[in-house]
Amino acid sequence: RAKGAAAEVVRVDKVAPELAPVADVVAECTGSGLTDVDLPDAEVSDDRDPNPVVNWRESQLGNLGWEILDGDSSIALALTTPLSDNKQLVEYQAWDKGLNHSPIVDFLVTVEDTTDPVITAPAQVSKEATSSGGTPVTIPGVGVTDLCTAVMPAPTTTPAILKFPVGTHTVTLTSTDPSGNSTSSDVTVIITDTTGPSFVDFNGTIV
């Protein structure tokens, strides 16, 4: 440096960006497979870098899993139910141009199902009586669909045994999905007796 020249001042950035906590994310499932969940924006500030970079990863992927957070960042998750915990821990970390980084901020992402199943069934079933001890009834066309479950079991019935005397009765169909959402549908069962009595003569012939 020439005699009398001003010394050059070099400012070293040693202050890490500040990354705000991120709230847990709960998303509604969109089908029986994986659900794409958009990751939330990060709130980050830095005293010198106006645009720190925020990286993210699924925690179990370790250092190989880091990606830059942008508007298209998302993860695909399976549904979490009382019997299947598929929550995912996601981590954010901010970096500035001076290669200072914030502490890791983590949050949970969960896919849930709050939609009831849908039961398909006839509103009414009519049948002619076949026995004085009660007529067995099968309700035709019963089906169950659920947004988040590929195959649903047949609904339960109340009463459990569908055998009725002459008259009008109500059968309640109930279906519950793996997330505990339940729905019911009533079917009116009418047992009629339009057959006249018959008699047996002394020879055993019905007349």
mmCIF file of C-alpha atoms in Angstrom:
data_model
loop_
_atom_site.group_PDB
_atom_site.id
_atom_site.type_symbol
_atom_site.label_atom_id
_atom_site.label_comp_id
_atom_site.label_asym_id
_atom_site.label_seq_id
_atom_site.Cartn_x
_atom_site.Cartn_y
_atom_site.Cartn_z
ATOM 1 C CA ARG A 1 0.000 0.000 0.000
ATOM 2 C CA ALA A 2 1.307 3.441 -0.872
ATOM 3 C CA LYS A 3 2.424 5.632 1.992
ATOM 4 C CA GLY A 4 -0.505 7.628 3.297
ATOM 5 C CA ALA A 5 -3.170 5.529 1.458
ATOM 6 C CA ALA A 6 -6.362 4.703 3.375
ATOM 7 C CA ALA A 7 -6.619 1.177 4.714
ATOM 8 C CA GLU A 8 -9.294 -1.004 3.065
ATOM 9 C CA VAL A 9 -11.903 -2.192 5.516
ATOM 10 C CA VAL A 10 -13.176 -5.727 4.903
ATOM 11 C CA ARG A 11 -16.357 -6.633 6.727
ATOM 12 C CA VAL A 12 -16.778 -10.291 7.435
ATOM 13 C CA ASP A 13 -20.340 -11.576 7.792
ATOM 14 C CA LYS A 14 -20.472 -13.942 10.726
ATOM 15 C CA VAL A 15 -24.131 -13.496 11.630
ATOM 16 C CA ALA A 16 -26.446 -16.372 10.689
ATOM 17 C CA PRO A 17 -29.886 -15.798 9.169
ATOM 18 C CA GLU A 18 -32.869 -15.959 11.499
ATOM 19 C CA LEU A 19 -35.456 -18.576 10.558
ATOM 20 C CA ALA A 20 -38.880 -18.375 12.200
ATOM 21 C CA PRO A 21 -40.563 -21.498 13.614
ATOM 22 C CA VAL A 22 -42.877 -23.341 11.213
ATOM 23 C CA ALA A 23 -46.269 -24.629 12.332
ATOM 24 C CA ASP A 24 -47.170 -28.289 11.812
ATOM 25 C CA VAL A 25 -49.032 -28.972 8.570
ATOM 26 C CA VAL A 26 -52.208 -31.064 8.414
ATOM 27 C CA ALA A 27 -53.613 -31.812 4.954
ATOM 28 C CA GLU A 28 -56.786 -33.590 3.901
ATOM 29 C CA CYS A 29 -56.229 -36.736 1.859
ATOM 30 C CA THR A 30 -57.192 -36.568 -1.796
ATOM 31 C CA GLY A 31 -57.467 -40.259 -2.626
ATOM 32 C CA SER A 32 -56.615 -43.798 -1.607
ATOM 33 C CA GLY A 33 -52.970 -43.410 -2.616
ATOM 34 C CA LEU A 34 -50.375 -40.808 -1.646
ATOM 35 C CA THR A 35 -51.396 -37.186 -1.145
ATOM 36 C CA ASP A 36 -49.168 -34.364 -2.376
ATOM 37 C CA VAL A 37 -48.735 -31.760 0.366
ATOM 38 C CA ASP A 38 -47.348 -28.327 -0.478
ATOM 39 C CA LEU A 39 -44.677 -27.155 1.938
ATOM 40 C CA PRO A 40 -45.241 -23.796 3.656
ATOM 41 C CA ASP A 41 -43.165 -20.694 2.957
ATOM 42 C CA ALA A 42 -40.351 -19.876 5.339
ATOM 43 C CA GLU A 43 -39.986 -16.585 7.206
ATOM 44 C CA VAL A 44 -36.293 -15.712 7.177
ATOM 45 C CA SER A 45 -34.260 -12.534 7.719
ATOM 46 C CA ASP A 46 -30.580 -11.651 7.574
ATOM 47 C CA ASP A 47 -28.709 -8.477 8.535
ATOM 48 C CA ARG A 48 -26.743 -8.329 5.257
ATOM 49 C CA ASP A 49 -28.227 -10.777 2.773
ATOM 50 C CA PRO A 50 -31.690 -9.670 1.589
ATOM 51 C CA ASN A 51 -32.426 -13.086 0.056
ATOM 52 C CA PRO A 52 -31.109 -15.974 2.145
ATOM 53 C CA VAL A 53 -31.631 -19.419 0.655
ATOM 54 C CA VAL A 54 -33.843 -21.841 2.563
ATOM 55 C CA ASN A 55 -33.185 -25.544 2.118
ATOM 56 C CA TRP A 56 -35.489 -28.348 3.187
ATOM 57 C CA ARG A 57 -35.382 -32.110 3.618
ATOM 58 C CA GLU A 58 -37.344 -35.027 4.965
ATOM 59 C CA SER A 59 -35.489 -35.674 8.208
ATOM 60 C CA GLN A 60 -34.779 -39.357 7.622
ATOM 61 C CA LEU A 61 -32.895 -38.594 4.378
ATOM 62 C CA GLY A 62 -29.996 -36.955 6.223
ATOM 63 C CA ASN A 63 -27.540 -34.648 4.468
ATOM 64 C CA LEU A 64 -28.258 -36.161 1.064
ATOM 65 C CA GLY A 65 -31.858 -34.997 1.165
ATOM 66 C CA TRP A 66 -31.454 -31.205 1.104
ATOM 67 C CA GLU A 67 -33.317 -29.285 -1.612
ATOM 68 C CA ILE A 68 -33.955 -25.580 -2.181
ATOM 69 C CA LEU A 69 -37.380 -24.495 -0.928
ATOM 70 C CA ASP A 70 -39.498 -22.878 -3.632
ATOM 71 C CA GLY A 71 -43.123 -22.573 -4.673
ATOM 72 C CA ASP A 72 -43.165 -26.102 -6.073
ATOM 73 C CA SER A 73 -41.758 -27.873 -3.013
ATOM 74 C CA SER A 74 -44.010 -30.681 -1.784
ATOM 75 C CA ILE A 75 -43.953 -34.162 -0.302
ATOM 76 C CA ALA A 76 -46.160 -37.170 -0.970
ATOM 77 C CA LEU A 77 -47.537 -38.883 2.109
ATOM 78 C CA ALA A 78 -49.820 -41.774 2.927
ATOM 79 C CA LEU A 79 -52.804 -41.341 5.205
ATOM 80 C CA THR A 80 -52.277 -41.407 8.965
ATOM 81 C CA THR A 81 -54.911 -43.456 10.824
ATOM 82 C CA PRO A 82 -55.191 -44.761 14.393
ATOM 83 C CA LEU A 83 -53.443 -47.943 13.193
ATOM 84 C CA SER A 84 -50.937 -46.397 10.780
ATOM 85 C CA ASP A 85 -48.745 -43.432 11.719
ATOM 86 C CA ASN A 86 -47.321 -41.916 8.527
ATOM 87 C CA LYS A 87 -46.432 -38.456 9.864
ATOM 88 C CA GLN A 88 -43.309 -36.965 8.293
ATOM 89 C CA LEU A 89 -40.791 -34.710 10.036
ATOM 90 C CA VAL A 90 -39.576 -31.945 7.685
ATOM 91 C CA GLU A 91 -36.589 -29.701 8.372
ATOM 92 C CA TYR A 92 -35.767 -26.194 7.118
ATOM 93 C CA GLN A 93 -32.406 -24.413 7.276
ATOM 94 C CA ALA A 94 -31.484 -20.952 5.942
ATOM 95 C CA TRP A 95 -28.107 -19.963 4.439
ATOM 96 C CA ASP A 96 -26.781 -16.519 3.551
ATOM 97 C CA LYS A 97 -24.104 -15.467 1.051
ATOM 98 C CA GLY A 98 -21.475 -15.559 3.791
ATOM 99 C CA LEU A 99 -22.206 -19.288 4.229
ATOM 100 C CA ASN A 100 -23.678 -18.708 7.666
ATOM 101 C CA HIS A 101 -26.614 -20.963 8.415
ATOM 102 C CA SER A 102 -29.486 -20.874 10.840
ATOM 103 C CA PRO A 103 -30.321 -23.652 13.273
ATOM 104 C CA ILE A 104 -32.569 -26.315 11.784
ATOM 105 C CA VAL A 105 -36.293 -25.693 12.214
ATOM 106 C CA ASP A 106 -38.523 -28.770 12.014
ATOM 107 C CA PHE A 107 -42.252 -29.442 11.812
ATOM 108 C CA LEU A 108 -44.591 -32.383 11.244
ATOM 109 C CA VAL A 109 -46.636 -33.000 8.103
ATOM 110 C CA THR A 110 -49.730 -35.189 8.471
ATOM 111 C CA VAL A 111 -52.360 -36.376 5.999
ATOM 112 C CA GLU A 112 -55.733 -36.987 7.618
ATOM 113 C CA ASP A 113 -59.186 -38.133 6.516
ATOM 114 C CA THR A 114 -62.259 -36.335 7.850
ATOM 115 C CA THR A 115 -64.647 -37.422 5.070
ATOM 116 C CA ASP A 116 -67.385 -39.951 5.849
ATOM 117 C CA PRO A 117 -67.858 -43.045 3.684
ATOM 118 C CA VAL A 118 -70.821 -43.138 1.314
ATOM 119 C CA ILE A 119 -73.313 -46.012 1.457
ATOM 120 C CA THR A 120 -75.360 -46.971 -1.594
ATOM 121 C CA ALA A 121 -78.555 -48.872 -0.794
ATOM 122 C CA PRO A 122 -82.213 -48.984 -1.838
ATOM 123 C CA ALA A 123 -84.625 -46.911 0.208
ATOM 124 C CA GLN A 124 -87.119 -49.787 0.432
ATOM 125 C CA VAL A 125 -87.245 -53.558 0.042
ATOM 126 C CA SER A 126 -90.533 -55.464 -0.179
ATOM 127 C CA LYS A 127 -90.911 -59.209 0.107
ATOM 128 C CA GLU A 128 -93.726 -61.704 0.384
ATOM 129 C CA ALA A 129 -93.767 -63.652 3.646
ATOM 130 C CA THR A 130 -92.394 -67.172 3.352
ATOM 131 C CA SER A 131 -92.842 -68.450 6.901
ATOM 132 C CA SER A 132 -94.818 -67.714 9.999
ATOM 133 C CA GLY A 133 -91.513 -67.794 11.879
ATOM 134 C CA GLY A 134 -90.089 -64.843 9.948
ATOM 135 C CA THR A 135 -88.938 -64.151 6.416
ATOM 136 C CA PRO A 136 -85.212 -63.884 5.608
ATOM 137 C CA VAL A 137 -84.332 -60.714 3.715
ATOM 138 C CA THR A 138 -81.325 -59.811 1.597
ATOM 139 C CA ILE A 139 -80.890 -56.135 0.778
ATOM 140 C CA PRO A 140 -79.765 -55.860 -2.845
ATOM 141 C CA GLY A 141 -77.410 -53.310 -4.347
ATOM 142 C CA VAL A 142 -75.558 -52.356 -1.160
ATOM 143 C CA GLY A 143 -72.156 -50.764 -1.642
ATOM 144 C CA VAL A 144 -69.690 -48.537 0.213
ATOM 145 C CA THR A 145 -67.189 -46.063 -1.198
ATOM 146 C CA ASP A 146 -64.642 -43.965 0.654
ATOM 147 C CA LEU A 147 -62.436 -41.164 -0.648
ATOM 148 C CA CYS A 148 -59.297 -42.390 1.106
ATOM 149 C CA THR A 149 -59.806 -46.176 1.238
ATOM 150 C CA ALA A 150 -59.549 -48.264 -1.908
ATOM 151 C CA VAL A 151 -61.608 -51.216 -0.656
ATOM 152 C CA MET A 152 -64.222 -50.895 2.090
ATOM 153 C CA PRO A 153 -65.847 -53.875 3.834
ATOM 154 C CA ALA A 154 -69.582 -54.374 3.600
ATOM 155 C CA PRO A 155 -71.567 -52.290 6.090
ATOM 156 C CA THR A 156 -72.892 -53.802 9.281
ATOM 157 C CA THR A 157 -76.639 -54.072 9.802
ATOM 158 C CA THR A 158 -78.889 -53.380 12.749
ATOM 159 C CA PRO A 159 -80.514 -55.763 13.501
ATOM 160 C CA ALA A 160 -77.699 -58.190 12.714
ATOM 161 C CA ILE A 161 -80.071 -60.977 11.577
ATOM 162 C CA LEU A 162 -82.390 -59.905 8.764
ATOM 163 C CA LYS A 163 -85.416 -62.084 9.412
ATOM 164 C CA PHE A 164 -88.754 -60.357 9.909
ATOM 165 C CA PRO A 165 -92.424 -61.068 10.545
ATOM 166 C CA VAL A 166 -95.164 -59.493 8.466
ATOM 167 C CA GLY A 167 -95.062 -55.720 8.781
ATOM 168 C CA THR A 168 -92.792 -52.728 8.202
ATOM 169 C CA HIS A 169 -89.291 -52.701 9.643
ATOM 170 C CA THR A 170 -86.170 -50.498 9.527
ATOM 171 C CA VAL A 171 -82.697 -51.826 8.841
ATOM 172 C CA THR A 172 -79.777 -49.496 9.565
ATOM 173 C CA LEU A 173 -76.610 -49.940 7.530
ATOM 174 C CA THR A 174 -73.419 -48.549 9.113
ATOM 175 C CA SER A 175 -69.932 -48.157 7.657
ATOM 176 C CA THR A 176 -66.769 -46.869 9.365
ATOM 177 C CA ASP A 177 -63.513 -46.132 7.545
ATOM 178 C CA PRO A 178 -59.987 -46.695 8.958
ATOM 179 C CA SER A 179 -59.852 -43.090 10.214
ATOM 180 C CA GLY A 180 -62.971 -43.569 12.323
ATOM 181 C CA ASN A 181 -65.356 -41.628 10.089
ATOM 182 C CA SER A 182 -68.773 -43.270 10.152
ATOM 183 C CA THR A 183 -72.008 -43.011 8.229
ATOM 184 C CA SER A 184 -75.390 -44.743 8.353
ATOM 185 C CA SER A 185 -78.280 -45.344 5.975
ATOM 186 C CA ASP A 186 -81.764 -46.663 6.734
ATOM 187 C CA VAL A 187 -83.626 -49.153 4.556
ATOM 188 C CA THR A 188 -87.341 -49.802 5.007
ATOM 189 C CA VAL A 189 -88.197 -53.505 4.808
ATOM 190 C CA ILE A 190 -91.832 -54.424 4.168
ATOM 191 C CA ILE A 191 -92.977 -58.008 4.612
ATOM 192 C CA THR A 192 -96.410 -58.646 3.111
ATOM 193 C CA ASP A 193 -98.783 -61.582 3.196
ATOM 194 C CA THR A 194 -100.984 -61.719 0.123
ATOM 195 C CA THR A 195 -101.305 -65.511 -0.014
ATOM 196 C CA GLY A 196 -104.609 -66.935 1.099
ATOM 197 C CA PRO A 197 -104.816 -69.848 3.531
ATOM 198 C CA SER A 198 -104.934 -73.426 2.280
ATOM 199 C CA PHE A 199 -106.576 -76.466 3.792
ATOM 200 C CA VAL A 200 -105.652 -80.132 3.912
ATOM 201 C CA ASP A 201 -108.462 -82.643 3.530
ATOM 202 C CA PHE A 202 -108.620 -85.952 5.335
ATOM 203 C CA ASN A 203 -106.658 -87.597 2.554
ATOM 204 C CA GLY A 204 -103.734 -85.202 3.006
ATOM 205 C CA THR A 205 -104.480 -83.276 -0.177
ATOM 206 C CA ILE A 206 -104.059 -79.466 -0.092
ATOM 207 C CA VAL A 207 -107.242 -77.784 -1.351
#
